[in-house]
């Protein structure tokens, strides 16, 4: 949110981010009160700012503080090898990560450095016009099951499908 906002009020980016986190926390609490069992907090480009990982982690901690719902953070892309430890320790229950686009390379990090978090693993590359076959998606899931137990593995597209044509998005989701 901070990256897409024009800040004329706060003395620093960090102060701005922390206040935004408090607002998002209020939304998470309201969603939980309304019955939400799962709450996703998007941080799509968090890994592209390695120098701000500590700030991002504190902000996510504010968002999830006291929330009992199962929490996810969605991260689309980035240099995970440089920030893996910080990402693996973000204060959420589940890491929702792009995998298909990178040929599941990040699974190696999880295999070498296990986490007790859940993984939402993208098995459909939203940057491609190609609709992956059911068998290709099954193979991606099998790769994930080599690293994560089934009860901690969630399956989804890498990221949102808004850049795909309707028939591509429907095909990817159907498969």
CSV table of N, CA and C in Angstrom, one decimal:
chain,number,residue,atom,x,y,z
A,1,UNK,N,0.8,-1.2,0.0
A,1,UNK,CA,0.0,0.0,0.0
A,1,UNK,C,0.9,1.3,0.0
A,2,UNK,N,1.9,1.2,0.8
A,2,UNK,CA,2.8,2.4,0.9
A,2,UNK,C,3.5,2.7,-0.5
A,3,UNK,N,3.8,1.6,-1.2
A,3,UNK,CA,4.4,1.9,-2.5
A,3,UNK,C,3.5,2.5,-3.5
A,4,UNK,N,2.2,2.4,-3.3
A,4,UNK,CA,1.2,3.0,-4.3
A,4,UNK,C,0.5,4.2,-3.7
A,5,UNK,N,1.1,4.7,-2.6
A,5,UNK,CA,0.5,5.9,-2.0
A,5,UNK,C,1.4,7.1,-2.0
A,6,UNK,N,0.9,8.2,-1.9
A,6,UNK,CA,1.7,9.5,-1.9
A,6,UNK,C,1.7,10.0,-0.5
A,7,UNK,N,2.8,9.9,0.2
A,7,UNK,CA,2.9,10.3,1.6
A,7,UNK,C,3.4,11.7,1.8
A,8,UNK,N,2.5,12.6,2.3
A,8,UNK,CA,2.8,13.9,2.6
A,8,UNK,C,2.8,14.2,4.1
A,9,UNK,N,2.4,13.2,4.8
A,9,UNK,CA,2.1,13.4,6.3
A,9,UNK,C,3.2,12.8,7.2
A,10,UNK,N,3.6,11.6,6.9
A,10,UNK,CA,4.5,10.8,7.8
A,10,UNK,C,6.0,11.3,7.6
A,11,UNK,N,6.7,11.3,8.7
A,11,UNK,CA,8.1,11.7,8.6
A,11,UNK,C,9.0,10.7,8.0
A,12,UNK,N,8.6,9.4,7.9
A,12,UNK,CA,9.4,8.4,7.3
A,12,UNK,C,8.5,7.3,6.7
A,13,UNK,N,9.1,6.5,5.8
A,13,UNK,CA,8.4,5.4,5.2
A,13,UNK,C,8.0,4.4,6.3
A,14,UNK,N,8.9,4.2,7.3
A,14,UNK,CA,8.6,3.2,8.4
A,14,UNK,C,7.4,3.7,9.2
A,15,UNK,N,7.3,4.9,9.5
A,15,UNK,CA,6.1,5.4,10.3
A,15,UNK,C,4.8,5.2,9.5
A,16,UNK,N,4.9,5.5,8.2
A,16,UNK,CA,3.8,5.3,7.3
A,16,UNK,C,3.3,3.8,7.3
A,17,UNK,N,4.3,3.0,7.1
A,17,UNK,CA,4.0,1.5,7.0
A,17,UNK,C,3.4,1.0,8.3
A,18,UNK,N,3.9,1.5,9.5
A,18,UNK,CA,3.4,1.0,10.7
A,18,UNK,C,1.9,1.5,11.0
A,19,UNK,N,1.6,2.7,10.6
A,19,UNK,CA,0.2,3.1,10.7
A,19,UNK,C,-0.7,2.4,9.7
A,20,UNK,N,-0.2,2.1,8.5
A,20,UNK,CA,-1.0,1.3,7.6
A,20,UNK,C,-1.2,-0.1,8.2
A,21,UNK,N,-0.3,-0.6,8.8
A,21,UNK,CA,-0.4,-2.0,9.4
A,21,UNK,C,-1.5,-2.0,10.5
A,22,UNK,N,-1.6,-0.9,11.3
A,22,UNK,CA,-2.7,-0.8,12.3
A,22,UNK,C,-4.1,-0.7,11.6
A,23,UNK,N,-4.2,-0.1,10.5
A,23,UNK,CA,-5.4,0.0,9.8
A,23,UNK,C,-5.8,-1.4,9.2
A,24,UNK,N,-4.8,-2.1,8.6
A,24,UNK,CA,-5.0,-3.4,8.1
A,24,UNK,C,-5.4,-4.4,9.2
A,25,UNK,N,-4.7,-4.2,10.4
A,25,UNK,CA,-5.1,-5.0,11.6
A,25,UNK,C,-6.6,-4.9,11.9
A,26,UNK,N,-7.0,-3.6,11.9
A,26,UNK,CA,-8.5,-3.4,12.2
A,26,UNK,C,-9.3,-4.1,11.3
A,27,UNK,N,-8.9,-4.1,10.0
A,27,UNK,CA,-9.7,-4.9,9.0
A,27,UNK,C,-9.7,-6.4,9.2
A,28,UNK,N,-8.5,-6.9,9.6
A,28,UNK,CA,-8.4,-8.3,9.9
A,28,UNK,C,-9.3,-8.7,11.1
A,29,UNK,N,-9.3,-7.9,12.1
A,29,UNK,CA,-10.1,-8.2,13.3
A,29,UNK,C,-11.6,-8.1,12.9
A,30,UNK,N,-12.0,-7.2,12.0
A,30,UNK,CA,-13.4,-7.1,11.6
A,30,UNK,C,-13.7,-8.3,10.7
A,31,UNK,N,-12.8,-8.8,9.9
A,31,UNK,CA,-13.1,-10.0,9.1
A,31,UNK,C,-13.3,-11.2,10.0
A,32,UNK,N,-12.4,-11.3,11.0
A,32,UNK,CA,-12.5,-12.4,11.9
A,32,UNK,C,-13.9,-12.4,12.7
A,33,UNK,N,-14.2,-11.2,13.1
A,33,UNK,CA,-15.5,-11.0,13.8
A,33,UNK,C,-16.7,-11.4,12.9
A,34,UNK,N,-16.5,-11.2,11.6
A,34,UNK,CA,-17.6,-11.5,10.7
A,34,UNK,C,-17.6,-13.0,10.3
A,35,UNK,N,-16.6,-13.8,10.9
A,35,UNK,CA,-16.6,-15.2,10.6
A,35,UNK,C,-15.5,-15.7,9.8
A,36,UNK,N,-14.6,-14.9,9.3
A,36,UNK,CA,-13.5,-15.4,8.4
A,36,UNK,C,-12.6,-16.3,9.2
A,37,UNK,N,-12.3,-17.5,8.6
A,37,UNK,CA,-11.4,-18.4,9.2
A,37,UNK,C,-10.0,-18.3,8.6
A,38,UNK,N,-9.9,-17.7,7.4
A,38,UNK,CA,-8.7,-17.6,6.7
A,38,UNK,C,-8.6,-16.1,6.3
A,39,UNK,N,-7.4,-15.5,6.5
A,39,UNK,CA,-7.2,-14.1,6.2
A,39,UNK,C,-5.9,-14.0,5.5
A,40,UNK,N,-5.9,-13.4,4.3
A,40,UNK,CA,-4.6,-13.3,3.5
A,40,UNK,C,-4.2,-11.8,3.5
A,41,UNK,N,-3.0,-11.6,3.9
A,41,UNK,CA,-2.4,-10.2,3.8
A,41,UNK,C,-1.4,-10.2,2.7
A,42,UNK,N,-1.7,-9.5,1.7
A,42,UNK,CA,-0.8,-9.5,0.5
A,42,UNK,C,0.4,-8.6,0.8
A,43,UNK,N,1.6,-9.1,0.4
A,43,UNK,CA,2.8,-8.4,0.4
A,43,UNK,C,3.6,-8.8,-0.9
A,44,UNK,N,3.0,-8.6,-2.0
A,44,UNK,CA,3.5,-9.2,-3.3
A,44,UNK,C,5.0,-9.0,-3.6
A,45,UNK,N,5.5,-7.8,-3.2
A,45,UNK,CA,6.9,-7.5,-3.6
A,45,UNK,C,7.9,-7.4,-2.4
A,46,UNK,N,7.5,-8.0,-1.3
A,46,UNK,CA,8.3,-7.9,-0.1
A,46,UNK,C,9.7,-8.4,-0.3
A,47,UNK,N,9.9,-9.4,-1.1
A,47,UNK,CA,11.3,-9.9,-1.3
A,47,UNK,C,12.1,-9.1,-2.2
A,48,UNK,N,11.5,-8.1,-2.8
A,48,UNK,CA,12.3,-7.2,-3.7
A,48,UNK,C,13.0,-6.0,-2.9
A,49,UNK,N,12.6,-5.9,-1.6
A,49,UNK,CA,13.2,-4.9,-0.8
A,49,UNK,C,13.9,-5.5,0.4
A,50,UNK,N,15.0,-6.2,0.2
A,50,UNK,CA,15.6,-6.9,1.3
A,50,UNK,C,16.0,-6.0,2.5
A,51,UNK,N,16.3,-4.8,2.2
A,51,UNK,CA,16.6,-3.8,3.3
A,51,UNK,C,15.4,-3.4,4.2
A,52,UNK,N,14.2,-3.8,3.7
A,52,UNK,CA,13.0,-3.5,4.5
A,52,UNK,C,12.3,-4.7,5.1
A,53,UNK,N,13.0,-5.8,5.1
A,53,UNK,CA,12.4,-7.1,5.6
A,53,UNK,C,12.0,-7.0,7.0
A,54,UNK,N,12.9,-6.3,7.8
A,54,UNK,CA,12.6,-6.2,9.3
A,54,UNK,C,11.3,-5.3,9.5
A,55,UNK,N,11.2,-4.3,8.7
A,55,UNK,CA,10.1,-3.4,8.8
A,55,UNK,C,8.8,-4.1,8.4
A,56,UNK,N,8.9,-4.9,7.3
A,56,UNK,CA,7.8,-5.6,6.8
A,56,UNK,C,7.3,-6.7,7.8
A,57,UNK,N,8.3,-7.3,8.4
A,57,UNK,CA,8.0,-8.4,9.4
A,57,UNK,C,7.3,-7.7,10.6
A,58,UNK,N,7.8,-6.6,11.1
A,58,UNK,CA,7.1,-5.9,12.2
A,58,UNK,C,5.7,-5.5,11.8
A,59,UNK,N,5.5,-5.0,10.6
A,59,UNK,CA,4.2,-4.6,10.2
A,59,UNK,C,3.2,-5.7,10.1
A,60,UNK,N,3.7,-6.9,9.6
A,60,UNK,CA,2.8,-8.1,9.5
A,60,UNK,C,2.5,-8.5,10.9
A,61,UNK,N,3.4,-8.4,11.9
A,61,UNK,CA,3.2,-8.7,13.3
A,61,UNK,C,2.1,-7.8,13.9
A,62,UNK,N,2.0,-6.6,13.5
A,62,UNK,CA,1.0,-5.7,13.9
A,62,UNK,C,-0.4,-6.2,13.3
A,63,UNK,N,-0.3,-6.5,12.1
A,63,UNK,CA,-1.6,-6.9,11.4
A,63,UNK,C,-2.1,-8.2,12.0
A,64,UNK,N,-1.3,-9.1,12.3
A,64,UNK,CA,-1.8,-10.5,12.8
A,64,UNK,C,-1.9,-10.6,14.3
A,65,UNK,N,-1.5,-9.5,15.0
A,65,UNK,CA,-1.5,-9.6,16.5
A,65,UNK,C,-2.9,-9.9,17.0
A,66,UNK,N,-3.0,-11.0,17.8
A,66,UNK,CA,-4.3,-11.3,18.4
A,66,UNK,C,-5.3,-12.0,17.5
A,67,UNK,N,-5.0,-12.1,16.2
A,67,UNK,CA,-5.9,-12.7,15.2
A,67,UNK,C,-5.8,-14.2,15.3
A,68,UNK,N,-6.9,-14.8,15.5
A,68,UNK,CA,-7.0,-16.3,15.6
A,68,UNK,C,-7.2,-17.0,14.3
A,69,UNK,N,-7.7,-16.3,13.3
A,69,UNK,CA,-7.9,-16.9,12.0
A,69,UNK,C,-6.5,-17.4,11.4
A,70,UNK,N,-6.5,-18.3,10.5
A,70,UNK,CA,-5.3,-18.8,9.9
A,70,UNK,C,-4.9,-17.7,8.9
A,71,UNK,N,-3.7,-17.3,9.0
A,71,UNK,CA,-3.2,-16.1,8.2
A,71,UNK,C,-2.2,-16.5,7.2
A,72,UNK,N,-2.3,-15.9,6.0
A,72,UNK,CA,-1.4,-16.1,4.9
A,72,UNK,C,-0.8,-14.8,4.6
A,73,UNK,N,0.4,-14.8,4.0
A,73,UNK,CA,0.9,-13.6,3.2
A,73,UNK,C,1.2,-14.1,1.8
A,74,UNK,N,0.8,-13.3,0.9
A,74,UNK,CA,1.0,-13.7,-0.5
A,74,UNK,C,2.2,-12.9,-1.0
A,75,UNK,N,3.2,-13.6,-1.6
A,75,UNK,CA,4.4,-12.9,-2.1
A,75,UNK,C,4.6,-13.4,-3.5
A,76,UNK,N,4.6,-12.5,-4.5
A,76,UNK,CA,4.7,-13.0,-5.9
A,76,UNK,C,6.0,-13.4,-6.4
A,77,UNK,N,7.0,-12.6,-6.2
A,77,UNK,CA,8.3,-12.8,-6.9
A,77,UNK,C,9.4,-12.2,-6.1
A,78,UNK,N,10.6,-12.4,-6.5
A,78,UNK,CA,11.8,-11.7,-5.9
A,78,UNK,C,13.0,-12.6,-5.7
A,79,UNK,N,14.0,-12.1,-5.0
A,79,UNK,CA,15.2,-12.8,-4.8
A,79,UNK,C,15.1,-13.5,-3.4
A,80,UNK,N,14.4,-14.6,-3.4
A,80,UNK,CA,14.2,-15.3,-2.1
A,80,UNK,C,15.4,-15.8,-1.5
A,81,UNK,N,16.4,-16.2,-2.3
A,81,UNK,CA,17.6,-16.7,-1.8
A,81,UNK,C,18.3,-15.8,-0.8
A,82,UNK,N,18.2,-14.5,-1.0
A,82,UNK,CA,18.8,-13.5,-0.1
A,82,UNK,C,18.0,-13.2,1.1
A,83,UNK,N,16.7,-13.5,1.1
A,83,UNK,CA,15.8,-13.2,2.3
A,83,UNK,C,15.0,-14.4,2.8
A,84,UNK,N,15.4,-15.6,2.4
A,84,UNK,CA,14.6,-16.8,2.8
A,84,UNK,C,14.4,-16.8,4.3
A,85,UNK,N,15.4,-16.7,5.1
A,85,UNK,CA,15.2,-16.8,6.5
A,85,UNK,C,14.2,-15.8,7.0
A,86,UNK,N,14.3,-14.6,6.6
A,86,UNK,CA,13.3,-13.6,7.0
A,86,UNK,C,11.9,-13.9,6.5
A,87,UNK,N,11.7,-14.4,5.3
A,87,UNK,CA,10.4,-14.7,4.8
A,87,UNK,C,9.9,-15.9,5.6
A,88,UNK,N,10.7,-16.9,5.8
A,88,UNK,CA,10.3,-18.1,6.5
A,88,UNK,C,9.8,-17.8,8.0
A,89,UNK,N,10.3,-16.7,8.5
A,89,UNK,CA,9.9,-16.3,9.9
A,89,UNK,C,8.9,-15.2,10.0
A,90,UNK,N,8.3,-14.8,8.9
A,90,UNK,CA,7.2,-13.8,8.9
A,90,UNK,C,6.1,-14.3,9.8
A,91,UNK,N,5.5,-13.4,10.6
A,91,UNK,CA,4.5,-13.7,11.6
A,91,UNK,C,3.1,-14.0,11.0
A,92,UNK,N,3.1,-15.1,10.2
A,92,UNK,CA,1.8,-15.6,9.6
A,92,UNK,C,1.9,-17.1,9.6
A,93,UNK,N,0.8,-17.8,9.4
A,93,UNK,CA,0.7,-19.2,9.4
A,93,UNK,C,1.1,-19.9,8.1
A,94,UNK,N,1.0,-19.1,7.0
A,94,UNK,CA,1.2,-19.7,5.7
A,94,UNK,C,1.8,-18.7,4.7
A,95,UNK,N,2.8,-19.2,4.0
A,95,UNK,CA,3.4,-18.4,2.9
A,95,UNK,C,2.9,-18.8,1.6
A,96,UNK,N,2.3,-17.8,0.9
A,96,UNK,CA,1.6,-18.1,-0.4
A,96,UNK,C,2.6,-17.6,-1.5
A,97,UNK,N,3.2,-18.5,-2.2
A,97,UNK,CA,4.4,-18.1,-3.0
A,97,UNK,C,4.2,-18.6,-4.5
A,98,UNK,N,4.8,-17.8,-5.4
A,98,UNK,CA,4.9,-18.2,-6.8
A,98,UNK,C,5.9,-19.4,-6.9
A,99,UNK,N,5.5,-20.4,-7.5
A,99,UNK,CA,6.3,-21.6,-7.7
A,99,UNK,C,6.4,-22.0,-9.2
A,100,UNK,N,5.3,-22.0,-9.9
A,100,UNK,CA,5.3,-22.5,-11.3
A,100,UNK,C,6.2,-21.7,-12.2
A,101,UNK,N,6.1,-20.4,-12.0
A,101,UNK,CA,6.9,-19.5,-12.8
A,101,UNK,C,8.4,-19.7,-12.7
A,102,UNK,N,8.9,-20.1,-11.5
A,102,UNK,CA,10.3,-20.4,-11.3
A,102,UNK,C,10.7,-21.8,-11.3
A,103,UNK,N,9.8,-22.7,-11.9
A,103,UNK,CA,10.0,-24.1,-12.0
A,103,UNK,C,10.2,-24.7,-10.6
A,104,UNK,N,9.5,-24.2,-9.6
A,104,UNK,CA,9.5,-24.8,-8.3
A,104,UNK,C,10.9,-24.7,-7.6
A,105,UNK,N,11.8,-23.8,-8.1
A,105,UNK,CA,13.1,-23.6,-7.5
A,105,UNK,C,13.1,-23.4,-6.0
A,106,UNK,N,12.1,-22.6,-5.5
A,106,UNK,CA,12.1,-22.3,-4.1
A,106,UNK,C,11.9,-23.5,-3.2
A,107,UNK,N,11.4,-24.5,-3.7
A,107,UNK,CA,11.2,-25.7,-2.9
A,107,UNK,C,12.5,-26.2,-2.3
A,108,UNK,N,13.6,-26.0,-3.1
A,108,UNK,CA,14.9,-26.4,-2.6
A,108,UNK,C,15.2,-25.7,-1.3
A,109,UNK,N,14.9,-24.4,-1.2
A,109,UNK,CA,15.2,-23.7,0.1
A,109,UNK,C,14.4,-24.3,1.2
A,110,UNK,N,13.1,-24.6,1.0
A,110,UNK,CA,12.3,-25.2,2.0
A,110,UNK,C,12.8,-26.6,2.4
A,111,UNK,N,13.3,-27.3,1.4
A,111,UNK,CA,13.9,-28.7,1.7
A,111,UNK,C,15.1,-28.6,2.6
A,112,UNK,N,16.0,-27.6,2.2
A,112,UNK,CA,17.3,-27.4,2.9
A,112,UNK,C,17.1,-26.8,4.3
A,113,UNK,N,16.1,-25.9,4.4
A,113,UNK,CA,15.8,-25.1,5.6
A,113,UNK,C,14.3,-25.2,5.9
A,114,UNK,N,13.9,-26.3,6.5
A,114,UNK,CA,12.4,-26.6,6.8
A,114,UNK,C,11.8,-25.5,7.7
A,115,UNK,N,10.5,-25.3,7.5
A,115,UNK,CA,9.7,-24.4,8.3
A,115,UNK,C,8.5,-25.2,8.8
A,116,UNK,N,7.9,-24.8,9.8
A,116,UNK,CA,6.6,-25.4,10.3
A,116,UNK,C,5.4,-24.7,9.7
A,117,UNK,N,5.6,-23.7,8.9
A,117,UNK,CA,4.5,-22.9,8.3
A,117,UNK,C,3.9,-23.8,7.2
A,118,UNK,N,2.7,-23.4,6.8
A,118,UNK,CA,2.1,-23.9,5.6
A,118,UNK,C,2.6,-23.2,4.4
A,119,UNK,N,2.4,-23.9,3.3
A,119,UNK,CA,2.8,-23.3,2.0
A,119,UNK,C,1.6,-23.3,1.0
A,120,UNK,N,1.3,-22.2,0.5
A,120,UNK,CA,0.4,-22.1,-0.6
A,120,UNK,C,1.2,-22.0,-1.8
A,121,UNK,N,1.2,-23.0,-2.7
A,121,UNK,CA,2.1,-23.1,-3.7
A,121,UNK,C,1.4,-22.9,-5.1
A,122,UNK,N,1.9,-22.0,-5.8
A,122,UNK,CA,1.4,-21.7,-7.2
A,122,UNK,C,1.8,-22.8,-8.1
A,123,UNK,N,0.8,-23.4,-8.8
A,123,UNK,CA,1.0,-24.5,-9.8
A,123,UNK,C,0.6,-24.0,-11.2
A,124,UNK,N,0.3,-22.7,-11.3
A,124,UNK,CA,-0.1,-22.2,-12.6
A,124,UNK,C,0.6,-20.8,-12.8
A,125,UNK,N,1.3,-20.7,-13.8
A,125,UNK,CA,2.1,-19.5,-14.1
A,125,UNK,C,1.2,-18.4,-14.7
A,126,UNK,N,1.0,-17.4,-13.9
A,126,UNK,CA,0.1,-16.4,-14.4
A,126,UNK,C,0.7,-15.4,-15.3
A,127,UNK,N,2.0,-15.6,-15.6
A,127,UNK,CA,2.7,-14.8,-16.5
A,127,UNK,C,2.7,-15.4,-17.9
A,128,UNK,N,2.1,-16.5,-18.0
A,128,UNK,CA,2.1,-17.3,-19.3
A,128,UNK,C,0.7,-17.4,-19.8
A,129,UNK,N,0.6,-17.3,-21.2
A,129,UNK,CA,-0.7,-17.5,-21.8
A,129,UNK,C,-1.0,-19.0,-21.9
A,130,UNK,N,-0.1,-19.9,-21.7
A,130,UNK,CA,-0.3,-21.3,-21.8
A,130,UNK,C,-1.1,-21.8,-20.6
A,131,UNK,N,-2.1,-22.6,-20.9
A,131,UNK,CA,-2.9,-23.2,-19.8
A,131,UNK,C,-2.3,-24.5,-19.5
A,132,UNK,N,-1.7,-24.6,-18.3
A,132,UNK,CA,-1.0,-25.8,-17.9
A,132,UNK,C,-2.0,-27.0,-17.9
A,133,UNK,N,-1.5,-28.2,-18.2
A,133,UNK,CA,-2.4,-29.4,-18.2
A,133,UNK,C,-2.6,-29.8,-16.8
A,134,UNK,N,-3.6,-30.6,-16.6
A,134,UNK,CA,-3.9,-31.2,-15.2
A,134,UNK,C,-2.6,-32.0,-14.8
A,135,UNK,N,-2.0,-32.7,-15.7
A,135,UNK,CA,-0.9,-33.5,-15.4
A,135,UNK,C,0.3,-32.6,-15.0
A,136,UNK,N,0.5,-31.5,-15.6
A,136,UNK,CA,1.6,-30.6,-15.2
A,136,UNK,C,1.4,-30.0,-13.8
A,137,UNK,N,0.1,-29.7,-13.5
A,137,UNK,CA,-0.2,-29.2,-12.2
A,137,UNK,C,0.0,-30.3,-11.2
A,138,UNK,N,-0.4,-31.5,-11.5
A,138,UNK,CA,-0.3,-32.7,-10.6
A,138,UNK,C,1.2,-32.9,-10.3
A,139,UNK,N,2.1,-32.7,-11.3
A,139,UNK,CA,3.5,-32.9,-11.1
A,139,UNK,C,4.0,-31.8,-10.2
A,140,UNK,N,3.6,-30.6,-10.3
A,140,UNK,CA,3.9,-29.5,-9.4
A,140,UNK,C,3.5,-29.9,-8.0
A,141,UNK,N,2.3,-30.4,-7.8
A,141,UNK,CA,1.8,-30.8,-6.5
A,141,UNK,C,2.7,-31.9,-5.9
A,142,UNK,N,3.0,-32.9,-6.7
A,142,UNK,CA,3.9,-33.9,-6.2
A,142,UNK,C,5.2,-33.4,-5.7
A,143,UNK,N,5.7,-32.4,-6.5
A,143,UNK,CA,7.0,-31.8,-6.0
A,143,UNK,C,6.9,-31.2,-4.7
A,144,UNK,N,5.8,-30.5,-4.5
A,144,UNK,CA,5.5,-29.8,-3.2
A,144,UNK,C,5.3,-30.9,-2.1
A,145,UNK,N,4.7,-32.0,-2.4
A,145,UNK,CA,4.5,-33.0,-1.4
A,145,UNK,C,5.8,-33.7,-1.0
A,146,UNK,N,6.8,-33.6,-1.8
A,146,UNK,CA,8.2,-34.1,-1.4
A,146,UNK,C,8.8,-33.3,-0.2
A,147,UNK,N,8.3,-32.1,0.0
A,147,UNK,CA,8.8,-31.2,1.0
A,147,UNK,C,7.9,-30.9,2.1
A,148,UNK,N,6.6,-30.8,1.8
A,148,UNK,CA,5.6,-30.4,2.8
A,148,UNK,C,4.5,-31.5,2.9
A,149,UNK,N,4.1,-31.8,4.1
A,149,UNK,CA,3.0,-32.7,4.3
A,149,UNK,C,1.7,-32.2,3.7
A,150,UNK,N,0.8,-33.0,3.3
A,150,UNK,CA,-0.4,-32.6,2.6
A,150,UNK,C,-1.2,-31.6,3.4
A,151,UNK,N,-1.3,-31.8,4.7
A,151,UNK,CA,-2.1,-30.9,5.6
A,151,UNK,C,-1.5,-29.5,5.6
A,152,UNK,N,-0.3,-29.3,5.2
A,152,UNK,CA,0.3,-27.9,5.2
A,152,UNK,C,0.5,-27.4,3.8
A,153,UNK,N,0.0,-28.1,2.8
A,153,UNK,CA,0.2,-27.6,1.4
A,153,UNK,C,-1.2,-27.2,0.8
A,154,UNK,N,-1.2,-25.9,0.4
A,154,UNK,CA,-2.4,-25.4,-0.3
A,154,UNK,C,-2.0,-25.1,-1.7
A,155,UNK,N,-2.9,-25.3,-2.6
A,155,UNK,CA,-2.6,-25.2,-4.1
A,155,UNK,C,-3.4,-24.0,-4.7
A,156,UNK,N,-2.7,-23.2,-5.5
A,156,UNK,CA,-3.3,-22.0,-6.1
A,156,UNK,C,-2.5,-21.6,-7.3
A,157,UNK,N,-3.0,-20.6,-8.0
A,157,UNK,CA,-2.1,-20.0,-9.1
A,157,UNK,C,-1.0,-19.2,-8.4
A,158,UNK,N,0.1,-18.9,-9.2
A,158,UNK,CA,1.2,-18.2,-8.7
A,158,UNK,C,0.8,-16.9,-8.1
A,159,UNK,N,0.0,-16.1,-8.8
A,159,UNK,CA,-0.5,-14.8,-8.3
A,159,UNK,C,-1.9,-14.6,-8.9
A,160,UNK,N,-2.4,-13.4,-8.9
A,160,UNK,CA,-3.7,-13.1,-9.5
A,160,UNK,C,-3.7,-13.3,-11.0
A,161,UNK,N,-4.9,-13.6,-11.5
A,161,UNK,CA,-5.0,-13.9,-13.0
A,161,UNK,C,-5.5,-12.7,-13.8
A,162,UNK,N,-5.4,-11.5,-13.2
A,162,UNK,CA,-5.9,-10.3,-13.9
A,162,UNK,C,-5.2,-10.0,-15.2
A,163,UNK,N,-4.0,-10.5,-15.4
A,163,UNK,CA,-3.3,-10.2,-16.7
A,163,UNK,C,-3.6,-11.2,-17.8
A,164,UNK,N,-4.4,-12.2,-17.5
A,164,UNK,CA,-4.7,-13.3,-18.5
A,164,UNK,C,-6.1,-13.0,-19.1
A,165,UNK,N,-6.3,-13.5,-20.3
A,165,UNK,CA,-7.5,-13.4,-21.0
A,165,UNK,C,-8.5,-14.3,-20.2
A,166,UNK,N,-9.8,-14.0,-20.3
A,166,UNK,CA,-10.8,-14.7,-19.5
A,166,UNK,C,-10.7,-16.2,-19.8
A,167,UNK,N,-10.6,-16.7,-21.0
A,167,UNK,CA,-10.5,-18.1,-21.3
A,167,UNK,C,-9.3,-18.7,-20.7
A,168,UNK,N,-8.1,-18.0,-20.7
A,168,UNK,CA,-6.9,-18.5,-20.1
A,168,UNK,C,-7.1,-18.7,-18.6
A,169,UNK,N,-7.7,-17.6,-17.9
A,169,UNK,CA,-7.9,-17.7,-16.5
A,169,UNK,C,-8.8,-18.8,-16.1
A,170,UNK,N,-9.9,-18.9,-16.8
A,170,UNK,CA,-10.9,-20.0,-16.5
A,170,UNK,C,-10.2,-21.4,-16.7
A,171,UNK,N,-9.5,-21.5,-17.8
A,171,UNK,CA,-8.8,-22.8,-18.1
A,171,UNK,C,-7.8,-23.1,-17.0
A,172,UNK,N,-7.0,-22.2,-16.5
A,172,UNK,CA,-6.0,-22.4,-15.5
A,172,UNK,C,-6.7,-22.8,-14.2
A,173,UNK,N,-7.8,-22.1,-13.8
A,173,UNK,CA,-8.5,-22.4,-12.6
A,173,UNK,C,-9.2,-23.8,-12.7
A,174,UNK,N,-9.8,-24.1,-13.9
A,174,UNK,CA,-10.5,-25.3,-14.1
A,174,UNK,C,-9.5,-26.5,-13.9
A,175,UNK,N,-8.4,-26.4,-14.5
A,175,UNK,CA,-7.4,-27.5,-14.4
A,175,UNK,C,-6.9,-27.6,-13.0
